[in-house]
PDB file of C-alpha atoms in Angstrom:
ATOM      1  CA  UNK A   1     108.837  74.373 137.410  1.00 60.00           C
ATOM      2  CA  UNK A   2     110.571  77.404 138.912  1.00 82.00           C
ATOM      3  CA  UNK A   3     107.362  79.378 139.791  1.00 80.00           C
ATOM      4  CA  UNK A   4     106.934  81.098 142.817  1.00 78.00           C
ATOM      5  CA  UNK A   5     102.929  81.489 143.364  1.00 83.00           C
ATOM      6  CA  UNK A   6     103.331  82.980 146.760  1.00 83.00           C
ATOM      7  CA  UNK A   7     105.220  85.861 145.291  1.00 84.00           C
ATOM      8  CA  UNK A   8     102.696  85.791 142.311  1.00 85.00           C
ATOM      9  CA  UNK A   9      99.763  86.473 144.302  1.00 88.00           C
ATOM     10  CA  UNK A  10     101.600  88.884 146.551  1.00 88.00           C
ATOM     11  CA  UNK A  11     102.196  91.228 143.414  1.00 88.00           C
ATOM     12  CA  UNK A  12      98.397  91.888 143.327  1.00 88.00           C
ATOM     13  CA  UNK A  13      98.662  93.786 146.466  1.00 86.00           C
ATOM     14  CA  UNK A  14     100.935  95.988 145.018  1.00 86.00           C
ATOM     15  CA  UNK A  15     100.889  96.737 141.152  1.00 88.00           C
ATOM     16  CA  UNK A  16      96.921  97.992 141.800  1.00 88.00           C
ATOM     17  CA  UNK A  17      98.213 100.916 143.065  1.00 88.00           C
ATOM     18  CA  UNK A  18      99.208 102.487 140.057  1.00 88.00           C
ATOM     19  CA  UNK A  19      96.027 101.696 138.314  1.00 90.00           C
ATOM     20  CA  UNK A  20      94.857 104.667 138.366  1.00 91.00           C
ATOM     21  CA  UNK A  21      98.010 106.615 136.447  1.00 90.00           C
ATOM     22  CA  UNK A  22      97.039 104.203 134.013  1.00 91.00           C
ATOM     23  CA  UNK A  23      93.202 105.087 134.116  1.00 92.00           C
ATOM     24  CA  UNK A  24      93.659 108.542 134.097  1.00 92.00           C
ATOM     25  CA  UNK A  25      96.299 108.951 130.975  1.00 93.00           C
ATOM     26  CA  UNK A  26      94.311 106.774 128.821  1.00 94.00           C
ATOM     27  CA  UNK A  27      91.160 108.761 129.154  1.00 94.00           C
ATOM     28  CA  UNK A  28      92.760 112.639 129.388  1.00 95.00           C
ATOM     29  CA  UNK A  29      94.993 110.924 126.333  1.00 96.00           C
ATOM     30  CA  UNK A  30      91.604 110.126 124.520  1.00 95.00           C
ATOM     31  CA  UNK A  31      89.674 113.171 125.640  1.00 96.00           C
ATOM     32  CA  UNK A  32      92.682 115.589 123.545  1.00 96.00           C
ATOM     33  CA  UNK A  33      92.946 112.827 120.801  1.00 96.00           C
ATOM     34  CA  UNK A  34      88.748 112.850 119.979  1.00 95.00           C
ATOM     35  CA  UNK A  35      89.240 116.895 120.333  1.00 95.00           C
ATOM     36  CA  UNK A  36      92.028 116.909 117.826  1.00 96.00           C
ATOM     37  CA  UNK A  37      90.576 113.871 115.497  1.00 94.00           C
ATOM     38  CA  UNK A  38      87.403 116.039 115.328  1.00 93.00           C
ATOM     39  CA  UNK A  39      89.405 118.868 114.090  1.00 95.00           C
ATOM     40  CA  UNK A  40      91.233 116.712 111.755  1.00 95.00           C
ATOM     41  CA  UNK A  41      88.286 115.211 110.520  1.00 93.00           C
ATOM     42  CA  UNK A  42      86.427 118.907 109.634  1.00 91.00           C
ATOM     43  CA  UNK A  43      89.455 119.347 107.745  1.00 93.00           C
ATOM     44  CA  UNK A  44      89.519 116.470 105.878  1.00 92.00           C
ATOM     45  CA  UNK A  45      85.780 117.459 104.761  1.00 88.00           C
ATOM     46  CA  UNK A  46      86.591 120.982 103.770  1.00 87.00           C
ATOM     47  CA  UNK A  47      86.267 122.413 100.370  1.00 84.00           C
ATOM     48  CA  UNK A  48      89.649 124.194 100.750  1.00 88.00           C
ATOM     49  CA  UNK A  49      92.322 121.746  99.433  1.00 90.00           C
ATOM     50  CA  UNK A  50      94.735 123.213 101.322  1.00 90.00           C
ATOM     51  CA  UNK A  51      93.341 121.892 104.350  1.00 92.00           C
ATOM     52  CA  UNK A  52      92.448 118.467 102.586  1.00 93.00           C
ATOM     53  CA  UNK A  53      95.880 118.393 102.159  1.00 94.00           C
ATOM     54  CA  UNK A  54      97.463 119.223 105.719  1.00 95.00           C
ATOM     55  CA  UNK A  55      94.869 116.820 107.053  1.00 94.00           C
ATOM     56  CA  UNK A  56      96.249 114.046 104.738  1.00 94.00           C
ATOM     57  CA  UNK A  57      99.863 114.844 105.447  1.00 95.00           C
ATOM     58  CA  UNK A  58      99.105 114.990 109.541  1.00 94.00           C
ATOM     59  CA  UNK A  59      97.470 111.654 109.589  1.00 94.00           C
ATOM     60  CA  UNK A  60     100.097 110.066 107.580  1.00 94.00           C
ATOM     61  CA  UNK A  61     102.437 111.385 110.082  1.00 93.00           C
ATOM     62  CA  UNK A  62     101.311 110.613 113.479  1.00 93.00           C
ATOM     63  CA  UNK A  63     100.158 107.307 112.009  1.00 91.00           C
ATOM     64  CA  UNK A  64     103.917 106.438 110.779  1.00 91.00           C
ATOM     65  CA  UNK A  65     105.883 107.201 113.350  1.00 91.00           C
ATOM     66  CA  UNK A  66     105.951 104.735 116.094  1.00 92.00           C
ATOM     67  CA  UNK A  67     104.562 105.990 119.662  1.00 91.00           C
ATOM     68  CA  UNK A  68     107.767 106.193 121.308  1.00 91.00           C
ATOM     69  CA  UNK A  69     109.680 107.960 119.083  1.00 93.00           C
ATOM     70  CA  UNK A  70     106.892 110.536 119.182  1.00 93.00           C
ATOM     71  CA  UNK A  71     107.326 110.926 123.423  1.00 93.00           C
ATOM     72  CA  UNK A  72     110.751 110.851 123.069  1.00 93.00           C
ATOM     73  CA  UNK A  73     110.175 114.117 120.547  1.00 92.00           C
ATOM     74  CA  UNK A  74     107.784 115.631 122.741  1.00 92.00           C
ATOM     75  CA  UNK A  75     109.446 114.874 126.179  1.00 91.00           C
ATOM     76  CA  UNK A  76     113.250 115.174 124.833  1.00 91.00           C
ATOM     77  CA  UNK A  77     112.972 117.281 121.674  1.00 89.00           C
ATOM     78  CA  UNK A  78     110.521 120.292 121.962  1.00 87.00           C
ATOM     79  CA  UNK A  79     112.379 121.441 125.467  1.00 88.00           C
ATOM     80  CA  UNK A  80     115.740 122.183 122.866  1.00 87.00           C
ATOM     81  CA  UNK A  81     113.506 124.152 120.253  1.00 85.00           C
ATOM     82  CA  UNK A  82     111.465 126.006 123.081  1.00 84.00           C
ATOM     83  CA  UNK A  83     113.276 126.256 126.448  1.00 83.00           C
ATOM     84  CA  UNK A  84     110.413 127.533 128.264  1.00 82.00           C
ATOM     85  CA  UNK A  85     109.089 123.651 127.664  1.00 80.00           C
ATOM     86  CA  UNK A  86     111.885 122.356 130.085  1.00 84.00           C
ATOM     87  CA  UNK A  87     110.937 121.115 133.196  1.00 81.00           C
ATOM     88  CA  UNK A  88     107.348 119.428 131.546  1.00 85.00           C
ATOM     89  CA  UNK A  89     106.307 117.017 133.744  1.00 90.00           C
ATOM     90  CA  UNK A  90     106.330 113.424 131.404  1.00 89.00           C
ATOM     91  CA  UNK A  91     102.574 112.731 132.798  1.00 91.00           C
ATOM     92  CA  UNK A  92     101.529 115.587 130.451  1.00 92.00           C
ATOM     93  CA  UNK A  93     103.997 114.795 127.517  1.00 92.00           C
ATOM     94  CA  UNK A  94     102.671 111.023 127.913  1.00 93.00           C
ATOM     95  CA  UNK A  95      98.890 112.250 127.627  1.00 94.00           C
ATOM     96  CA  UNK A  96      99.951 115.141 124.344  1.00 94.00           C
ATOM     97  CA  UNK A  97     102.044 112.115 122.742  1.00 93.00           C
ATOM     98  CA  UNK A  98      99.239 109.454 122.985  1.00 94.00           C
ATOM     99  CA  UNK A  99      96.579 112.214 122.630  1.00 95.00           C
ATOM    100  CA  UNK A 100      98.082 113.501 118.949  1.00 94.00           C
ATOM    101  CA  UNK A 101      99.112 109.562 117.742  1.00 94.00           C
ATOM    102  CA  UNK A 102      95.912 108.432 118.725  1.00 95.00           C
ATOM    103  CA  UNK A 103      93.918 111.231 117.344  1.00 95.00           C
ATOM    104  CA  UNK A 104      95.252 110.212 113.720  1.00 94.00           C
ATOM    105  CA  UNK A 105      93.464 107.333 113.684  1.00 94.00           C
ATOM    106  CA  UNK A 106      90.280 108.743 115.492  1.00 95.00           C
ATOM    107  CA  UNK A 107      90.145 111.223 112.221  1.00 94.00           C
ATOM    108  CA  UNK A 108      89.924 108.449 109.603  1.00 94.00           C
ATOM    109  CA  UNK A 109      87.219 106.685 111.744  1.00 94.00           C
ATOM    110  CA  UNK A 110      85.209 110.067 112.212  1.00 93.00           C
ATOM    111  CA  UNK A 111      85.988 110.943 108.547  1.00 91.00           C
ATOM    112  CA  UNK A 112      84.476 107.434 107.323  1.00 90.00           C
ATOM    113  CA  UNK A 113      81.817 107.400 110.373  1.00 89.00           C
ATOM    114  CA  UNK A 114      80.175 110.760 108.838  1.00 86.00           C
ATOM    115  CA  UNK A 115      80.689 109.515 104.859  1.00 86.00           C
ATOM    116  CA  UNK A 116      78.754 106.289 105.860  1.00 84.00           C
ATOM    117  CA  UNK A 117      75.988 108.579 106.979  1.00 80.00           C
ATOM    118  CA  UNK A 118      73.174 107.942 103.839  1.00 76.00           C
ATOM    119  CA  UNK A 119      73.041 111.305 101.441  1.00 74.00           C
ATOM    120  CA  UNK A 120      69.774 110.869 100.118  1.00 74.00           C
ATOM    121  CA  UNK A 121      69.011 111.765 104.266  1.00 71.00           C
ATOM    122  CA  UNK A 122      71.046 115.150 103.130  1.00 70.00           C
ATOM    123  CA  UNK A 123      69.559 115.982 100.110  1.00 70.00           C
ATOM    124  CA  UNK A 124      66.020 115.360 101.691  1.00 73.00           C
ATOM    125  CA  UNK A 125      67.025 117.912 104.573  1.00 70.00           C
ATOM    126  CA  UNK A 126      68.157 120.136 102.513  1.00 69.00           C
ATOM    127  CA  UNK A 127      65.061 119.950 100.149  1.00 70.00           C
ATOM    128  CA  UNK A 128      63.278 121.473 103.226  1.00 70.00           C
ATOM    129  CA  UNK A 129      65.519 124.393 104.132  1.00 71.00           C
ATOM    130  CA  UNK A 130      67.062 123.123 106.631  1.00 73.00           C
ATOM    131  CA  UNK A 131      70.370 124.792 107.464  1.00 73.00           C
ATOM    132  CA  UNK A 132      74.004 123.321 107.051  1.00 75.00           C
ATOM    133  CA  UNK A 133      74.457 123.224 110.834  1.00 77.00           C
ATOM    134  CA  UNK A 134      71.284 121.908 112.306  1.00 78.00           C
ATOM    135  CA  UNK A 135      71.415 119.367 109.404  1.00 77.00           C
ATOM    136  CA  UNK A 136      74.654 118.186 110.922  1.00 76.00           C
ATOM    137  CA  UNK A 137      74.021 118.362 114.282  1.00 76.00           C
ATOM    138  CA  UNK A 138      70.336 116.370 113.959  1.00 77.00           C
ATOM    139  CA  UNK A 139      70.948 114.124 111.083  1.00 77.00           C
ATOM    140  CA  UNK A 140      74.106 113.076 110.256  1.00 78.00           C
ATOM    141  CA  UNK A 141      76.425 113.488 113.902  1.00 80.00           C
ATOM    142  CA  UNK A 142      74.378 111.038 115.695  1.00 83.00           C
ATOM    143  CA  UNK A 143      74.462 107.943 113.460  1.00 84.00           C
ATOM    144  CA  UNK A 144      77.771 109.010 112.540  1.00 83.00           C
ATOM    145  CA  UNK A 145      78.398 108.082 116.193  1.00 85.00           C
ATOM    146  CA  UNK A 146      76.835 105.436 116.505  1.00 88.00           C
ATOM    147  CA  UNK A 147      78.460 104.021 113.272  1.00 87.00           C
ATOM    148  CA  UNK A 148      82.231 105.143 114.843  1.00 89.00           C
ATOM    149  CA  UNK A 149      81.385 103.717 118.128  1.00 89.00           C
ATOM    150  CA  UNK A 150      82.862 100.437 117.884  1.00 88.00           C
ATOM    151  CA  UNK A 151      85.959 101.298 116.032  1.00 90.00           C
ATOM    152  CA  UNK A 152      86.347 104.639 118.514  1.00 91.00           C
ATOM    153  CA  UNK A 153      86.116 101.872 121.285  1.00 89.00           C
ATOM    154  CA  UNK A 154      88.946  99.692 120.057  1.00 90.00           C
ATOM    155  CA  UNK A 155      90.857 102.970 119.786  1.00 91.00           C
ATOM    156  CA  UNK A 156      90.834 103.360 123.509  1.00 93.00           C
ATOM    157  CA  UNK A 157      91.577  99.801 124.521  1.00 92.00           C
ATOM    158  CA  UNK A 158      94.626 100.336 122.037  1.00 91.00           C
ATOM    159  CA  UNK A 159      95.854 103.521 123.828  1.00 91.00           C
ATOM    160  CA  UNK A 160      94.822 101.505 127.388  1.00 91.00           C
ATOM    161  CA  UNK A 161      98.047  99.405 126.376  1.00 91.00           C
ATOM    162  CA  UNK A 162     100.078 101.941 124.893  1.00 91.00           C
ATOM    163  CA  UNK A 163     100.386 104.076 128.282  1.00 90.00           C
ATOM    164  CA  UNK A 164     102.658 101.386 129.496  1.00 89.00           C
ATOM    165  CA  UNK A 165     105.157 103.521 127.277  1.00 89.00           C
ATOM    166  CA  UNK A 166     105.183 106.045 129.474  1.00 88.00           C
ATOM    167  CA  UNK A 167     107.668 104.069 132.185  1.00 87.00           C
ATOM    168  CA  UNK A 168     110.284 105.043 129.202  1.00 86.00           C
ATOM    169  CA  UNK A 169     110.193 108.773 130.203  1.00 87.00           C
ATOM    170  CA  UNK A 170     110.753 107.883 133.997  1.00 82.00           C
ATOM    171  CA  UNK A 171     106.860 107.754 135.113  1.00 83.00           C
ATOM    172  CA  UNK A 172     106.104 105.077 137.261  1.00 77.00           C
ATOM    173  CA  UNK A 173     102.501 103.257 136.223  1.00 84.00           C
ATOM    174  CA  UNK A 174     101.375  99.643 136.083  1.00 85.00           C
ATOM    175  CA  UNK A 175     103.990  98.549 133.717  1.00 86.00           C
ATOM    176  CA  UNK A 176     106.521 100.941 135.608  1.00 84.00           C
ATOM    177  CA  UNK A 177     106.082  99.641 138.450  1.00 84.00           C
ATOM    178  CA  UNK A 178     106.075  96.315 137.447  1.00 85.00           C
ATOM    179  CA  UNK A 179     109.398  96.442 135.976  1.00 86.00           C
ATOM    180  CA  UNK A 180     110.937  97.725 139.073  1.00 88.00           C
ATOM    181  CA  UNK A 181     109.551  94.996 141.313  1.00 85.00           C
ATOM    182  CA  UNK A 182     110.849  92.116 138.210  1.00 84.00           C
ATOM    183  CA  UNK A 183     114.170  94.269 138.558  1.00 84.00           C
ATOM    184  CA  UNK A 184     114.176  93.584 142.646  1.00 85.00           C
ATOM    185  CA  UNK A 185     112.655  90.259 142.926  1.00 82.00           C
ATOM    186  CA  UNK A 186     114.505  88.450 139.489  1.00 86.00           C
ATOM    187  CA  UNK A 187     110.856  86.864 139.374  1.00 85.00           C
ATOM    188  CA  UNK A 188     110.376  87.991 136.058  1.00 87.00           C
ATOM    189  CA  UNK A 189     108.013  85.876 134.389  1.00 91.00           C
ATOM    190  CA  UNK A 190     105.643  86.075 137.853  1.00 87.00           C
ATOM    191  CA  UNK A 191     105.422  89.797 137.579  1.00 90.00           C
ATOM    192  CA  UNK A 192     105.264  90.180 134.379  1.00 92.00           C
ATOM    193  CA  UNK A 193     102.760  87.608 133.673  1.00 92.00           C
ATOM    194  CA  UNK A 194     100.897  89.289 136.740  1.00 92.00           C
ATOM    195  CA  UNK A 195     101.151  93.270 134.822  1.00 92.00           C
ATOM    196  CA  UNK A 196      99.844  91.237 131.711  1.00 93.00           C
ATOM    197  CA  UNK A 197      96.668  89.887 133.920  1.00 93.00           C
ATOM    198  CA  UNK A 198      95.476  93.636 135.415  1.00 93.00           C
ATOM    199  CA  UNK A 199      95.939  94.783 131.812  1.00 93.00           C
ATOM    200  CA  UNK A 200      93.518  92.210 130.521  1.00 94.00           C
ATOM    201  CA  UNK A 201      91.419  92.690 133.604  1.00 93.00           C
ATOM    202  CA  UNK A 202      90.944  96.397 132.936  1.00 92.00           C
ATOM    203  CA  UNK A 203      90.107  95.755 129.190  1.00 92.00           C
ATOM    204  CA  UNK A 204      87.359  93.521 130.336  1.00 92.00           C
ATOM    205  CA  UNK A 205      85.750  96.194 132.571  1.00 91.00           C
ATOM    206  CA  UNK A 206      85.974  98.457 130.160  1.00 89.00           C
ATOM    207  CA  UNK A 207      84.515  96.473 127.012  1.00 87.00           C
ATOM    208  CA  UNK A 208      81.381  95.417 129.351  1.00 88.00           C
ATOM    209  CA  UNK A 209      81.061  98.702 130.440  1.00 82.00           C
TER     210      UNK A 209
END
């Protein structure tokens, strides 16, 4: 077996470096994407149909389109429509293209997080006069979260993964930078295997935390 544990073990001294690139576009990713999804979400509930509708045809969208074709749109695309976009740095088109993909998703879990939400709790509030807004705010938003916390969770540990995408618009992360070093060494399956291992390992911390 051609497996070279020396080198194996020496990769950990190196790929945790770019941890936290990794860290901090997942969580400025999710940050925009609950902002947007919550947006989405309000429109989704509206009365207008006209926002019903745009709501529909967004998540359809963003949920359709495969991630990278979406950074490639962002990164390569907008910067031909609007020239004052050239020069965007691909940390921030990495964090608007996960942010908007995974905020798609986010809106249908919001959307069915708020629906799940008992009416008869409505109908009582509003028996007693209370107003639209504190009814929301006191009644329904927190179980809502609660009830969207463990799909809103799996969410995260999806776009965790997905920032390895970004090495495809020349940022170096974990995955980046693994991929150079398998590039250098020819120890592919050791580095790779090793990239696979932190990615786990940071799932982990996360779920228990």
């Amino acid at each position: 077996m051609n497996f070279d544990w020396h080198y194996f073990f020496t990769l950990f001294s190196h790929l945790p470096a770019y941890i936290p690139v990794t860290v901090l576009m997942a969580i400025m990713a999710m940050i925009l994407a609950i902002i947007i999804g919550g947006i989405i979400t309000s429109l989704q509930l509206s009365d207008f149909f006209g926002f019903r509708y745009f709501a529909a045809v967004y998540i359809s969208l963003f949920r359709g389109m495969p991630t990278l074709v979406q950074l490639f749109l962002i990164f390569y695309g907008l910067p031909q429509l609007f020239p004052s976009l050239r020069g965007m740095p691909a940390l921030v088109a990495v964090i608007i293209g996960l942010g908007f993909k995974q905020s798609s998703y986010l809106a249908e879990i919001f959307r069915a997080a708020i629906t799940s939400v008992d009416h008869g709790q409505i109908e009582a509030g509003q028996s007693l006069n209370i107003n639209r807004r504190k009814l929301f705010l006191h009644v329904v938003l927190p179980q809502a979260t609660i009830n969207a916390l463990p799909a809103t969770g799996n969410t995260f540990v999806s776009l965790l993964k997905e920032t390895s995408l970004a090495f495809t618009l020349g940022l170096t992360e974990l995955f980046g930078d693994g991929k150079m070093l398998a590039g250098e060494s020819f120890r592919y399956f050791e580095t790779y295997l090793a990239v696979g291992l932190l990615y786990w390992l940071l799932i982990i911390i996360y779920t228990w935390l």
